[in-house]
Amino acid sequence: MSDPIAIAAADGLPSTLDLDRLALASQQLIEAGQALDAAGQVPATGGNFSCRLSDRLMAVTASGCHKGRLTSGDILVSDFAVRLQGTSRKASDEARLHGQLYEDLPHAQAILHTHSRAATVLSLCHEGDTLSLEGFELNKALEGVKSHETAVRLAVFDNTQDIDALALDVRARLAADDNLYGYLIRGHGLYTWASSMTACRRHIEALDFLMGCELELRRQR
């Protein structure tokens, strides 16, 4: 990984980083990749992950990396507009979606995007623009949810290669609905965020289980 101390300032960004915070973020992203790969949620080179480093910077996974085999060299430093710092490597094409969420959600400290089977299939089966998961005890695994009766809401977007346009659509949905716990992209996968990487990994695990339950219920109807 490039030495963070040597990262040049650009467009008003700081020329140095909190090295301990960057080291912790890198380790958390590597461990998340290993766990989610073992769970079958990031097949091939699917998915992308990030951690907030400051009010302007994030650590984000590089493009084309197998998430189960990440190294520190696969963790890039970028501002939220995806201007990479101190590297010639390319970030994920979807890194701007991470940056937009950090801009709009000050509490978000970690973001995980996975390509699980349940998320991929359910996003195609569901016809509306919001998926509501209700009545499941595991709803309480998500931050702020105290009762199984609380609806866990996920926005649903059509897949597109126009990431800038999608980021604007996500921004508009978040402004209109402050009770979203993530979103699905049809035929693609899930994005979720939380106040820590530990909580974000719990969100991913819980949401994948809940979407699997929802699929099973729909099969039985």
Short mmCIF file of C-alpha atoms in Angstrom, two decimals:
data_model
loop_
_atom_site.label_atom_id
_atom_site.label_comp_id
_atom_site.label_asym_id
_atom_site.label_seq_id
_atom_site.Cartn_x
_atom_site.Cartn_y
_atom_site.Cartn_z
CA MET A 1 0.00 0.00 0.00
CA SER A 2 1.24 3.51 -0.74
CA ASP A 3 2.67 5.31 2.30
CA PRO A 4 -0.18 7.58 3.47
CA ILE A 5 2.33 10.18 4.70
CA ALA A 6 3.53 10.63 1.13
CA ILE A 7 0.06 11.21 -0.32
CA ALA A 8 0.04 14.61 -2.00
CA ALA A 9 -2.61 17.16 -1.16
CA ALA A 10 -5.17 17.72 -3.90
CA ASP A 11 -8.13 20.05 -4.09
CA GLY A 12 -7.83 21.01 -0.47
CA LEU A 13 -7.50 17.48 0.88
CA PRO A 14 -5.08 16.89 3.76
CA SER A 15 -1.58 15.75 2.82
CA THR A 16 -1.45 13.28 5.71
CA LEU A 17 -3.85 10.75 7.12
CA ASP A 18 -4.46 9.20 10.50
CA LEU A 19 -2.21 6.18 9.97
CA ASP A 20 -3.75 4.16 12.77
CA ARG A 21 -7.22 4.72 11.36
CA LEU A 22 -6.13 3.72 7.87
CA ALA A 23 -4.42 0.57 9.18
CA LEU A 24 -7.53 -0.39 11.14
CA ALA A 25 -9.79 0.26 8.13
CA SER A 26 -7.57 -1.89 5.90
CA GLN A 27 -7.66 -4.76 8.36
CA GLN A 28 -11.42 -4.49 8.76
CA LEU A 29 -11.96 -4.52 4.99
CA ILE A 30 -9.68 -7.53 4.55
CA GLU A 31 -11.45 -9.45 7.33
CA ALA A 32 -14.88 -8.54 5.95
CA GLY A 33 -13.84 -9.85 2.55
CA GLN A 34 -12.69 -13.15 3.99
CA ALA A 35 -15.90 -13.62 5.98
CA LEU A 36 -18.25 -12.65 3.16
CA ASP A 37 -16.36 -14.82 0.69
CA ALA A 38 -16.69 -17.78 3.05
CA ALA A 39 -20.42 -17.04 3.26
CA GLY A 40 -20.73 -17.06 -0.55
CA GLN A 41 -21.82 -13.43 -0.73
CA VAL A 42 -19.07 -12.04 -2.99
CA PRO A 43 -18.53 -14.60 -5.78
CA ALA A 44 -15.79 -14.08 -8.37
CA THR A 45 -14.67 -10.44 -8.00
CA GLY A 46 -18.14 -9.20 -7.04
CA GLY A 47 -18.85 -6.64 -4.35
CA ASN A 48 -17.04 -3.62 -3.00
CA PHE A 49 -16.36 -2.33 0.50
CA SER A 50 -15.32 0.89 2.19
CA CYS A 51 -14.66 2.62 5.53
CA ARG A 52 -14.87 6.31 6.31
CA LEU A 53 -11.45 7.81 7.15
CA SER A 54 -12.50 11.42 7.70
CA ASP A 55 -15.12 13.93 6.65
CA ARG A 56 -13.61 13.86 3.15
CA LEU A 57 -11.76 10.58 2.71
CA MET A 58 -12.60 6.89 2.54
CA ALA A 59 -10.70 3.62 2.23
CA VAL A 60 -12.23 1.63 -0.63
CA THR A 61 -11.45 -1.65 -2.35
CA ALA A 62 -9.69 -1.59 -5.71
CA SER A 63 -11.39 -2.69 -8.90
CA GLY A 64 -11.21 -6.32 -9.98
CA CYS A 65 -10.07 -7.78 -6.65
CA HIS A 66 -11.37 -11.04 -5.26
CA LYS A 67 -12.78 -9.96 -1.92
CA GLY A 68 -11.76 -13.16 -0.18
CA ARG A 69 -8.11 -12.55 -1.02
CA LEU A 70 -7.68 -8.83 -0.33
CA THR A 71 -4.32 -7.48 0.77
CA SER A 72 -3.41 -4.05 2.10
CA GLY A 73 -2.35 -3.11 -1.44
CA ASP A 74 -5.95 -3.58 -2.59
CA ILE A 75 -7.22 -0.88 -0.21
CA LEU A 76 -7.16 2.56 -1.83
CA VAL A 77 -7.57 6.03 -0.35
CA SER A 78 -10.04 8.28 -2.13
CA ASP A 79 -12.10 11.35 -1.52
CA PHE A 80 -15.86 11.00 -1.81
CA ALA A 81 -15.80 12.15 -5.44
CA VAL A 82 -13.44 9.19 -6.15
CA ARG A 83 -10.30 11.22 -6.71
CA LEU A 84 -7.73 8.63 -5.71
CA GLN A 85 -4.78 9.60 -3.57
CA GLY A 86 -1.25 8.26 -3.97
CA THR A 87 -1.97 5.37 -6.33
CA SER A 88 -2.25 4.58 -10.03
CA ARG A 89 -4.73 1.77 -9.42
CA LYS A 90 -8.43 2.03 -10.20
CA ALA A 91 -11.20 1.95 -7.63
CA SER A 92 -14.40 0.02 -8.20
CA ASP A 93 -16.69 1.61 -10.77
CA GLU A 94 -19.24 1.88 -7.97
CA ALA A 95 -16.98 3.75 -5.54
CA ARG A 96 -19.00 6.92 -6.14
CA LEU A 97 -22.00 5.18 -4.55
CA HIS A 98 -19.93 4.83 -1.39
CA GLY A 99 -18.84 8.47 -1.51
CA GLN A 100 -22.42 9.66 -1.97
CA LEU A 101 -23.55 7.69 1.08
CA TYR A 102 -20.76 9.14 3.24
CA GLU A 103 -21.72 12.63 2.07
CA ASP A 104 -25.39 12.15 2.88
CA LEU A 105 -25.19 9.93 5.98
CA PRO A 106 -22.82 11.41 8.57
CA HIS A 107 -23.35 8.43 10.88
CA ALA A 108 -22.20 5.91 8.25
CA GLN A 109 -18.71 4.63 9.04
CA ALA A 110 -18.70 1.50 6.87
CA ILE A 111 -20.45 0.40 3.68
CA LEU A 112 -20.64 -3.12 2.27
CA HIS A 113 -21.94 -4.17 -1.15
CA THR A 114 -22.51 -7.87 -1.75
CA HIS A 115 -23.79 -10.09 -4.54
CA SER A 116 -25.55 -12.83 -2.62
CA ARG A 117 -27.99 -15.20 -4.30
CA ALA A 118 -30.90 -14.02 -2.13
CA ALA A 119 -30.28 -10.33 -2.87
CA THR A 120 -29.84 -10.95 -6.58
CA VAL A 121 -32.95 -13.09 -7.02
CA LEU A 122 -35.26 -11.12 -4.74
CA SER A 123 -34.30 -7.84 -6.39
CA LEU A 124 -35.57 -9.28 -9.68
CA CYS A 125 -38.71 -10.84 -8.21
CA HIS A 126 -39.85 -7.74 -6.37
CA GLU A 127 -41.87 -5.37 -8.54
CA GLY A 128 -41.98 -2.26 -6.36
CA ASP A 129 -39.34 0.35 -5.61
CA THR A 130 -39.26 -0.49 -1.88
CA LEU A 131 -38.91 -3.88 -0.22
CA SER A 132 -40.32 -4.11 3.32
CA LEU A 133 -39.25 -6.98 5.58
CA GLU A 134 -41.64 -7.32 8.50
CA GLY A 135 -42.43 -9.70 11.34
CA PHE A 136 -39.03 -11.34 11.60
CA GLU A 137 -37.26 -11.52 14.97
CA LEU A 138 -33.93 -10.94 13.24
CA ASN A 139 -35.09 -7.46 12.21
CA LYS A 140 -33.73 -6.46 15.63
CA ALA A 141 -30.19 -7.18 14.43
CA LEU A 142 -30.25 -3.87 12.58
CA GLU A 143 -29.22 -0.66 14.29
CA GLY A 144 -32.11 1.17 15.92
CA VAL A 145 -34.67 -1.63 15.49
CA LYS A 146 -36.20 -2.64 18.82
CA SER A 147 -39.14 -4.80 17.74
CA HIS A 148 -39.84 -7.55 15.23
CA GLU A 149 -42.87 -5.48 14.25
CA THR A 150 -40.65 -2.70 12.89
CA ALA A 151 -40.49 -2.81 9.10
CA VAL A 152 -36.99 -2.95 7.67
CA ARG A 153 -37.14 -1.06 4.40
CA LEU A 154 -34.80 -1.39 1.42
CA ALA A 155 -35.03 0.81 -1.66
CA VAL A 156 -34.93 -1.00 -5.01
CA PHE A 157 -33.31 0.49 -8.12
CA ASP A 158 -33.00 -0.73 -11.68
CA ASN A 159 -29.50 -1.74 -12.70
CA THR A 160 -27.55 0.80 -14.73
CA GLN A 161 -24.01 1.53 -15.83
CA ASP A 162 -24.57 5.25 -15.17
CA ILE A 163 -23.24 5.32 -11.62
CA ASP A 164 -23.42 9.11 -11.28
CA ALA A 165 -27.12 9.03 -12.14
CA LEU A 166 -27.72 6.16 -9.73
CA ALA A 167 -25.95 8.07 -6.94
CA LEU A 168 -28.33 10.99 -7.51
CA ASP A 169 -31.33 8.63 -7.44
CA VAL A 170 -30.10 7.14 -4.15
CA ARG A 171 -29.63 10.63 -2.74
CA ALA A 172 -33.20 11.55 -3.63
CA ARG A 173 -34.61 8.39 -2.04
CA LEU A 174 -32.65 8.94 1.17
CA ALA A 175 -33.94 12.51 1.35
CA ALA A 176 -37.52 11.25 0.93
CA ASP A 177 -37.23 8.26 3.30
CA ASP A 178 -34.92 8.45 6.30
CA ASN A 179 -35.87 4.93 7.42
CA LEU A 180 -33.95 2.96 4.80
CA TYR A 181 -31.44 0.34 5.92
CA GLY A 182 -29.95 -0.22 2.50
CA TYR A 183 -30.86 -0.70 -1.11
CA LEU A 184 -30.99 -3.36 -3.78
CA ILE A 185 -29.95 -3.02 -7.42
CA ARG A 186 -31.98 -5.39 -9.59
CA GLY A 187 -30.07 -8.48 -10.65
CA HIS A 188 -27.02 -7.10 -8.90
CA GLY A 189 -26.95 -7.01 -5.13
CA LEU A 190 -27.27 -5.21 -1.80
CA TYR A 191 -25.77 -2.03 -0.34
CA THR A 192 -25.98 -1.40 3.39
CA TRP A 193 -24.21 0.89 5.87
CA ALA A 194 -23.80 1.26 9.62
CA SER A 195 -22.02 3.16 12.37
CA SER A 196 -19.16 0.63 12.49
CA MET A 197 -17.77 -2.23 10.43
CA THR A 198 -18.94 -4.68 13.08
CA ALA A 199 -22.50 -3.40 12.78
CA CYS A 200 -22.31 -3.29 8.98
CA ARG A 201 -21.25 -6.93 8.83
CA ARG A 202 -24.16 -7.76 11.14
CA HIS A 203 -26.50 -5.87 8.80
CA ILE A 204 -25.26 -7.85 5.81
CA GLU A 205 -25.68 -11.19 7.58
CA ALA A 206 -29.13 -10.31 8.93
CA LEU A 207 -30.44 -8.82 5.69
CA ASP A 208 -29.27 -11.79 3.67
CA PHE A 209 -31.07 -14.16 6.06
CA LEU A 210 -34.22 -12.01 5.97
CA MET A 211 -34.22 -11.87 2.16
CA GLY A 212 -33.80 -15.64 2.05
CA CYS A 213 -36.83 -15.98 4.35
CA GLU A 214 -38.82 -13.61 2.15
CA LEU A 215 -37.97 -15.65 -0.94
CA GLU A 216 -39.06 -18.85 0.77
CA LEU A 217 -42.36 -17.29 1.81
CA ARG A 218 -43.01 -16.14 -1.74
CA ARG A 219 -42.39 -19.66 -3.04
CA GLN A 220 -45.06 -20.99 -0.70
CA ARG A 221 -47.75 -18.46 -1.66
#
